[in-house]
Coordinates of C-alpha atoms and ligand atoms in Angstrom, one line a residue:
X20 CA 100.8 100.4 107.8
X21 CA 97.6 98.5 108.5
X22 CA 97.2 96.8 111.9
X23 CA 96.8 93.4 110.1
X24 CA 98.2 91.7 107.0
X25 CA 96.3 91.2 103.8
X26 CA 96.9 87.7 102.3
X27 CA 97.0 87.7 98.5
X28 CA 98.4 85.8 95.5
X29 CA 98.2 87.0 92.0
X30 CA 97.3 83.4 90.9
X31 CA 94.1 83.4 93.0
X32 CA 92.2 84.1 89.8
X33 CA 90.3 81.0 88.7
X34 CA 90.5 82.2 85.1
X35 CA 86.8 81.6 84.4
X36 CA 86.5 84.3 81.7
X37 CA 82.9 85.5 81.2
X38 CA 81.3 83.6 84.1
X39 CA 78.8 84.9 86.8
X40 CA 81.6 84.3 89.3
X41 CA 83.9 87.3 88.8
X42 CA 87.1 85.5 89.6
X43 CA 89.1 88.6 88.8
X44 CA 87.6 90.2 91.9
X45 CA 90.6 89.1 94.0
X46 CA 92.9 91.1 91.8
X47 CA 90.4 94.0 91.5
X48 CA 90.1 94.2 95.3
X49 CA 93.9 94.1 95.7
X50 CA 94.2 96.9 93.1
X51 CA 91.4 99.0 94.7
X52 CA 93.1 98.8 98.2
X53 CA 96.4 100.0 96.7
X54 CA 94.8 102.6 94.5
X55 CA 92.8 104.2 97.3
X56 CA 95.9 104.1 99.5
X57 CA 94.0 101.9 102.0
X58 CA 97.0 99.6 101.9
X59 CA 100.6 99.8 100.7
X60 CA 102.5 96.9 99.0
X61 CA 104.2 96.0 102.3
X62 CA 100.7 95.3 103.9
X63 CA 100.4 92.2 101.7
X64 CA 101.8 88.8 102.3
X65 CA 101.9 86.0 99.7
X66 CA 100.8 82.5 100.8
X67 CA 102.3 79.2 99.6
X68 CA 99.8 76.7 98.1
X69 CA 98.4 74.3 100.7
X70 CA 100.3 71.0 100.6
X71 CA 98.5 67.7 99.8
X72 CA 99.0 66.7 103.4
X73 CA 97.1 69.9 104.5
X74 CA 94.3 69.2 102.0
X75 CA 93.9 65.7 103.3
X76 CA 93.0 67.1 106.7
X77 CA 89.6 68.1 105.3
X78 CA 89.4 66.1 102.0
X79 CA 89.3 62.5 100.9
X80 CA 92.5 61.3 99.1
X81 CA 90.5 60.4 96.0
X82 CA 89.2 64.0 95.6
X83 CA 92.6 65.5 96.2
X84 CA 94.1 63.3 93.5
X85 CA 91.3 64.2 91.1
X86 CA 91.9 68.0 91.6
X87 CA 95.6 67.6 91.3
X88 CA 95.5 65.4 88.2
X89 CA 92.5 66.9 86.5
X90 CA 90.9 63.5 86.0
X91 CA 87.4 64.5 87.0
X92 CA 84.1 62.8 86.0
X93 CA 81.4 64.5 84.0
X94 CA 79.3 64.5 87.2
X95 CA 82.2 66.2 89.1
X96 CA 82.4 69.0 86.6
X97 CA 78.6 69.5 86.5
X98 CA 78.5 69.9 90.3
X99 CA 81.4 72.3 90.3
X100 CA 79.7 74.5 87.7
X101 CA 83.1 75.8 86.6
X102 CA 85.5 74.4 84.0
X103 CA 88.6 72.5 85.2
X104 CA 92.0 73.9 84.4
X105 CA 95.5 73.6 86.0
X106 CA 95.3 77.2 86.9
X107 CA 91.9 76.7 88.6
X108 CA 93.3 73.8 90.6
X109 CA 96.4 75.8 91.6
X110 CA 94.1 78.8 92.6
X111 CA 92.2 76.6 95.0
X112 CA 95.4 75.2 96.6
X113 CA 96.5 78.9 97.0
X114 CA 93.2 79.9 98.5
X115 CA 93.6 77.1 101.1
X116 CA 97.2 78.2 101.8
X117 CA 95.9 81.8 102.0
X118 CA 93.2 81.1 104.5
X119 CA 95.6 79.0 106.6
X120 CA 98.1 81.9 106.6
X121 CA 95.3 84.4 107.5
X122 CA 94.4 82.1 110.4
X123 CA 98.0 81.9 111.6
X124 CA 98.3 85.7 111.3
X125 CA 95.0 86.2 113.2
X126 CA 96.3 84.0 116.1
X127 CA 99.4 86.2 116.2
X128 CA 97.9 89.6 115.8
X129 CA 94.1 89.5 116.1
X130 CA 93.0 89.6 112.4
X131 CA 94.2 88.0 109.2
X132 CA 92.5 88.9 106.0
X133 CA 92.5 86.6 103.0
X134 CA 91.7 88.5 99.8
X135 CA 90.2 85.2 98.5
X136 CA 88.8 82.0 99.9
X137 CA 85.5 81.2 101.5
X138 CA 84.8 78.2 99.3
X139 CA 82.2 76.8 101.6
X140 CA 80.4 74.6 99.1
X141 CA 83.3 72.2 98.8
X142 CA 82.8 68.8 100.6
X143 CA 85.3 66.3 101.7
X144 CA 84.8 64.1 98.5
X145 CA 83.5 66.5 95.9
X146 CA 83.2 70.2 94.9
X147 CA 80.0 72.1 94.2
X148 CA 78.9 75.6 93.3
X149 CA 82.2 77.1 92.2
X150 CA 84.1 75.6 95.1
X151 CA 86.6 72.7 94.6
X152 CA 88.5 72.8 97.9
X153 CA 87.3 74.0 101.3
X154 CA 89.9 76.5 102.4
X155 CA 88.0 77.2 105.7
X156 CA 88.1 73.5 106.8
X157 CA 91.7 73.0 105.6
X158 CA 92.9 76.1 107.6
X159 CA 91.0 75.2 110.8
X160 CA 92.1 71.5 110.7
X161 CA 95.8 72.6 110.2
X162 CA 96.0 75.1 113.0
X163 CA 94.3 72.5 115.2
X164 CA 96.8 69.9 114.2
X165 CA 99.6 72.3 114.9
X166 CA 98.3 72.8 118.4
X167 CA 97.8 76.5 117.9
X168 CA 94.1 76.3 118.9
X169 CA 91.6 73.6 119.9
X170 CA 88.2 75.1 119.2
X171 CA 87.1 77.1 116.2
X172 CA 83.9 78.8 115.1
X173 CA 82.8 79.5 111.5
X174 CA 80.5 82.4 111.1
X175 CA 79.2 82.1 107.5
X176 CA 77.4 85.2 106.3
X177 CA 77.4 84.4 102.6
X178 CA 73.8 84.5 101.2
X179 CA 74.1 80.8 100.4
X180 CA 74.1 78.0 103.1
X181 CA 77.6 76.7 104.0
X182 CA 76.8 73.1 103.1
X183 CA 80.3 71.8 102.5
X184 CA 81.7 73.3 105.7
X185 CA 78.7 72.0 107.7
X186 CA 79.1 68.5 106.3
X187 CA 82.9 68.4 106.8
X188 CA 82.5 69.4 110.5
X189 CA 79.4 67.4 111.3
X190 CA 80.1 65.4 114.4
X191 CA 83.3 67.3 115.1
X192 CA 82.6 69.0 118.4
X193 CA 85.7 71.1 118.3
X194 CA 84.2 73.3 115.5
X195 CA 81.0 75.3 115.7
X196 CA 79.5 76.2 112.4
X197 CA 77.0 79.0 112.1
X198 CA 75.4 79.8 108.7
X199 CA 73.0 82.7 108.1
X200 CA 71.5 82.5 104.6
X201 CA 68.5 82.9 102.4
X202 CA 66.5 79.6 102.8
X203 CA 65.0 79.6 99.3
X204 CA 68.3 79.5 97.5
X205 CA 71.1 77.2 96.5
X206 CA 72.0 74.6 97.9
X207 CA 68.6 72.9 97.9
X208 CA 69.9 70.3 100.4
X209 CA 71.3 72.0 103.5
X210 CA 73.2 69.6 105.8
X211 CA 72.7 71.0 109.3
X212 CA 75.3 73.4 110.7
X213 CA 75.7 73.7 114.5
X214 CA 73.4 76.7 114.1
X215 CA 71.5 77.5 110.9
X216 CA 69.6 80.8 110.6
X217 CA 67.2 80.4 107.7
X218 CA 66.0 83.7 106.3
X219 CA 63.0 84.4 104.1
X220 CA 63.4 86.1 100.7
X221 CA 64.0 89.8 100.8
X222 CA 65.1 90.2 104.4
X223 CA 66.8 93.6 104.9
X224 CA 69.4 95.2 107.2
X225 CA 67.6 95.4 110.5
X226 CA 66.0 91.9 110.6
X227 CA 69.3 90.4 109.3
X228 CA 71.4 92.1 111.9
X229 CA 68.9 91.3 114.7
X230 CA 68.7 87.5 113.8
X231 CA 72.5 87.2 113.3
X232 CA 73.3 89.0 116.5
X233 CA 70.9 86.8 118.6
X234 CA 72.2 83.6 117.1
X235 CA 75.9 84.6 117.2
X236 CA 75.8 85.8 120.8
X237 CA 74.1 82.7 121.9
X238 CA 76.7 80.6 120.1
X239 CA 79.6 82.5 121.7
X240 CA 78.0 82.2 125.1
X241 CA 78.0 78.4 124.9
X242 CA 81.0 77.6 122.7
X243 CA 84.2 79.5 123.4
X244 CA 86.3 79.4 120.2
X245 CA 90.0 80.2 120.1
X246 CA 89.7 81.2 116.5
X247 CA 86.8 82.5 114.4
X248 CA 86.7 82.3 110.6
X249 CA 84.4 85.0 109.3
X250 CA 83.0 84.1 105.9
X251 CA 82.2 87.7 104.8
X252 CA 80.1 87.0 101.6
X253 CA 79.1 90.1 99.7
X254 CA 76.1 88.4 98.2
X255 CA 73.4 89.3 100.7
X256 CA 73.5 92.7 98.9
X257 CA 70.2 93.8 97.4
X258 CA 71.7 94.1 93.9
X259 CA 73.2 90.6 93.9
X260 CA 72.3 88.4 90.9
X261 CA 72.4 85.1 92.8
X262 CA 71.1 86.3 96.1
X263 CA 67.5 87.3 97.2
X264 CA 68.2 89.3 100.4
X265 CA 68.1 93.1 100.5
X266 CA 71.1 94.3 102.5
X267 CA 72.6 97.7 101.8
X268 CA 76.2 98.8 101.9
X269 CA 75.6 100.2 105.4
X270 CA 73.8 97.1 106.6
X271 CA 76.7 94.9 105.4
X272 CA 79.2 97.1 107.2
X273 CA 77.1 97.0 110.3
X274 CA 77.1 93.2 110.0
X275 CA 80.9 93.2 109.7
X276 CA 81.3 95.5 112.7
X277 CA 79.0 93.4 114.8
X278 CA 80.7 90.1 113.9
X279 CA 84.2 91.4 114.3
X280 CA 83.7 93.5 117.5
X281 CA 81.9 90.7 119.4
X282 CA 84.9 88.4 118.7
X283 CA 87.7 90.9 119.2
X284 CA 86.2 92.2 122.5
X285 CA 86.4 88.6 123.7
X286 CA 90.0 88.3 122.5
X287 CA 89.0 85.8 119.8
X288 CA 91.3 86.1 116.7
X289 CA 89.4 86.4 113.4
X290 CA 90.5 85.1 110.0
X291 CA 88.4 86.9 107.3
X292 CA 87.6 85.3 103.9
X293 CA 85.7 86.7 101.0
X294 CA 83.3 84.0 99.6
X295 CA 80.6 85.1 97.1
X296 CA 79.6 88.3 95.5
X297 CA 77.7 88.6 92.2
X298 CA 76.5 92.2 92.2
X299 CA 75.2 93.5 88.8
X300 CA 78.1 95.9 89.0
X301 CA 81.4 94.1 90.1
X302 CA 82.5 97.5 91.5
X303 CA 79.8 97.1 94.2
X304 CA 81.1 93.7 95.1
X305 CA 84.6 95.1 95.5
X306 CA 83.2 98.0 97.6
X307 CA 81.5 95.5 100.0
X308 CA 84.7 93.5 100.5
X309 CA 86.8 96.7 100.8
X310 CA 84.4 98.0 103.5
X311 CA 84.9 94.8 105.5
X312 CA 88.7 95.5 105.5
X313 CA 88.0 99.1 106.6
X314 CA 85.8 98.0 109.5
X315 CA 88.5 95.5 110.6
X316 CA 91.1 98.3 110.5
X317 CA 89.0 100.8 112.4
X318 CA 88.2 98.2 115.2
X319 CA 91.9 97.2 115.6
X320 CA 93.0 100.8 115.6
X321 CA 90.5 101.7 118.3
X322 CA 91.5 98.8 120.5
X323 CA 94.8 97.2 119.4
X324 CA 95.2 93.5 119.9
Ligands
LIG22 ZN1 77.2 82.8 98.0

């Protein structure tokens, strides 16, 4: 049995059909982890959807009503860049419930891994860039409200800036947001995170790890989080269709190892979420996410929580 639980729901699929966002990747990753015997069925736990009350901890009431009722404006749909459906709305509520469960499991046992989530472009009052509800913000606000933790840090390593997360937590000094991303990429407007690491086009493994390690260590030295949410985007990969960085499989694994080990050595629990991944071959995206799970397993086996 794995030293941590994998959080998954078969309705995570956003049902987008032939879209650049491979929303079947959640199921594909689940299936890969079973097929390779990395995980057994008992390693998985199924989350309930986040309640409206939980969503309201990070979102405006008007936006929650729009998502629940499906009464979105043309502008809302344009910004989301994905079609609205009941299944899509349910999938986002499940992603929020999944990241919350991963955070709760992390607080108990060191790591919680959501095979979904990372919808960092969702703002309090609207969605953007394939993200309708911000599971990261909902989960953090809920465990804070429960009194399980006070201070949280988001380490967002998706190739795109974590604009929604940065905006939601702006002025909230209980949450430190770190985003490392390709500067010349979506979103064009980047509301400031607590720490933004802007990378030039084409940055590869060594510069990426070096810049991330410096910023991350400095952040940990001044802000002592009781929970870390690791947004383990697969899109800094050199074969990504929406990314312009040049990380390899090995570089991405080194990134995972650095982020996770720095936190776990300090006894900071880590909730891991997937975020983006648009490799020309979807198999590569799945490999990158599966590798993140393998790195987490190896670290926890070496030094149990
Ligand atoms: Zn991305």
